[in-house]
């Protein structure tokens, strides 16, 4: 698992919608793990199953959207 802090103003939930549609990459918006509304500019990425090349490609696709 990897926590990522997005640039200020970048909302993880909004990014998820684009990531799935445009880059076929999924993650969990970080705000789901905060009880007080924080974490909107964070995401949690899990990568235990894919091989290293697939992980790199997913990160590359995601980075192109940020």
Coordinates of C-alpha atoms in Angstrom, one line a residue:
X1 CA 0.0 0.0 0.0
X2 CA 1.2 3.5 -0.8
X3 CA -0.2 6.8 0.4
X4 CA 0.1 9.7 -2.1
X5 CA -0.4 13.4 -1.3
X6 CA -1.8 15.2 -4.4
X7 CA -1.1 18.8 -5.2
X8 CA -3.2 21.3 -3.2
X9 CA -6.6 21.7 -4.8
X10 CA -6.5 18.2 -6.4
X11 CA -9.4 16.1 -5.1
X12 CA -8.8 12.4 -4.9
X13 CA -12.5 11.5 -5.5
X14 CA -12.6 13.6 -8.7
X15 CA -9.3 12.2 -9.9
X16 CA -10.6 8.7 -9.4
X17 CA -13.5 9.3 -11.8
X18 CA -11.1 10.5 -14.5
X19 CA -8.5 7.8 -13.7
X20 CA -10.9 5.0 -14.2
X21 CA -12.5 6.5 -17.4
X22 CA -9.3 7.8 -19.1
X23 CA -6.4 5.8 -17.8
X24 CA -8.1 2.6 -16.6
X25 CA -6.4 3.0 -13.2
X26 CA -8.2 2.7 -9.8
X27 CA -7.3 3.7 -6.3
X28 CA -9.1 4.6 -3.1
X29 CA -9.6 8.3 -2.4
X30 CA -7.9 9.2 0.9
X31 CA -10.8 11.1 2.4
X32 CA -12.5 7.7 3.0
X33 CA -9.9 7.1 5.7
X34 CA -10.4 10.4 7.6
X35 CA -13.3 11.0 10.0
X36 CA -13.1 14.7 9.9
X37 CA -13.2 15.6 6.2
X38 CA -9.4 15.9 5.8
X39 CA -7.5 13.9 3.2
X40 CA -9.3 15.2 0.1
X41 CA -5.9 15.6 -1.7
X42 CA -4.7 12.1 -0.8
X43 CA -5.1 8.7 -2.4
X44 CA -4.3 5.2 -1.3
X45 CA -2.8 2.9 -3.9
X46 CA -2.6 -0.9 -3.5
X47 CA -0.3 -2.9 -5.6
X48 CA 0.2 -6.4 -4.1
X49 CA -1.0 -8.4 -7.1
X50 CA 0.3 -6.7 -10.3
X51 CA 3.9 -7.3 -11.4
X52 CA 6.5 -4.5 -11.4
X53 CA 6.0 -3.5 -15.0
X54 CA 2.2 -3.2 -14.6
X55 CA 2.7 -1.0 -11.5
X56 CA 5.0 1.3 -13.3
X57 CA 2.6 1.6 -16.2
X58 CA -0.3 2.4 -13.8
X59 CA 1.7 5.1 -12.1
X60 CA 2.7 6.6 -15.4
X61 CA -1.0 6.7 -16.5
X62 CA -2.1 8.2 -13.3
X63 CA 0.7 10.8 -13.3
X64 CA -0.4 11.9 -16.8
X65 CA -3.7 13.0 -15.3
X66 CA -2.3 15.0 -12.4

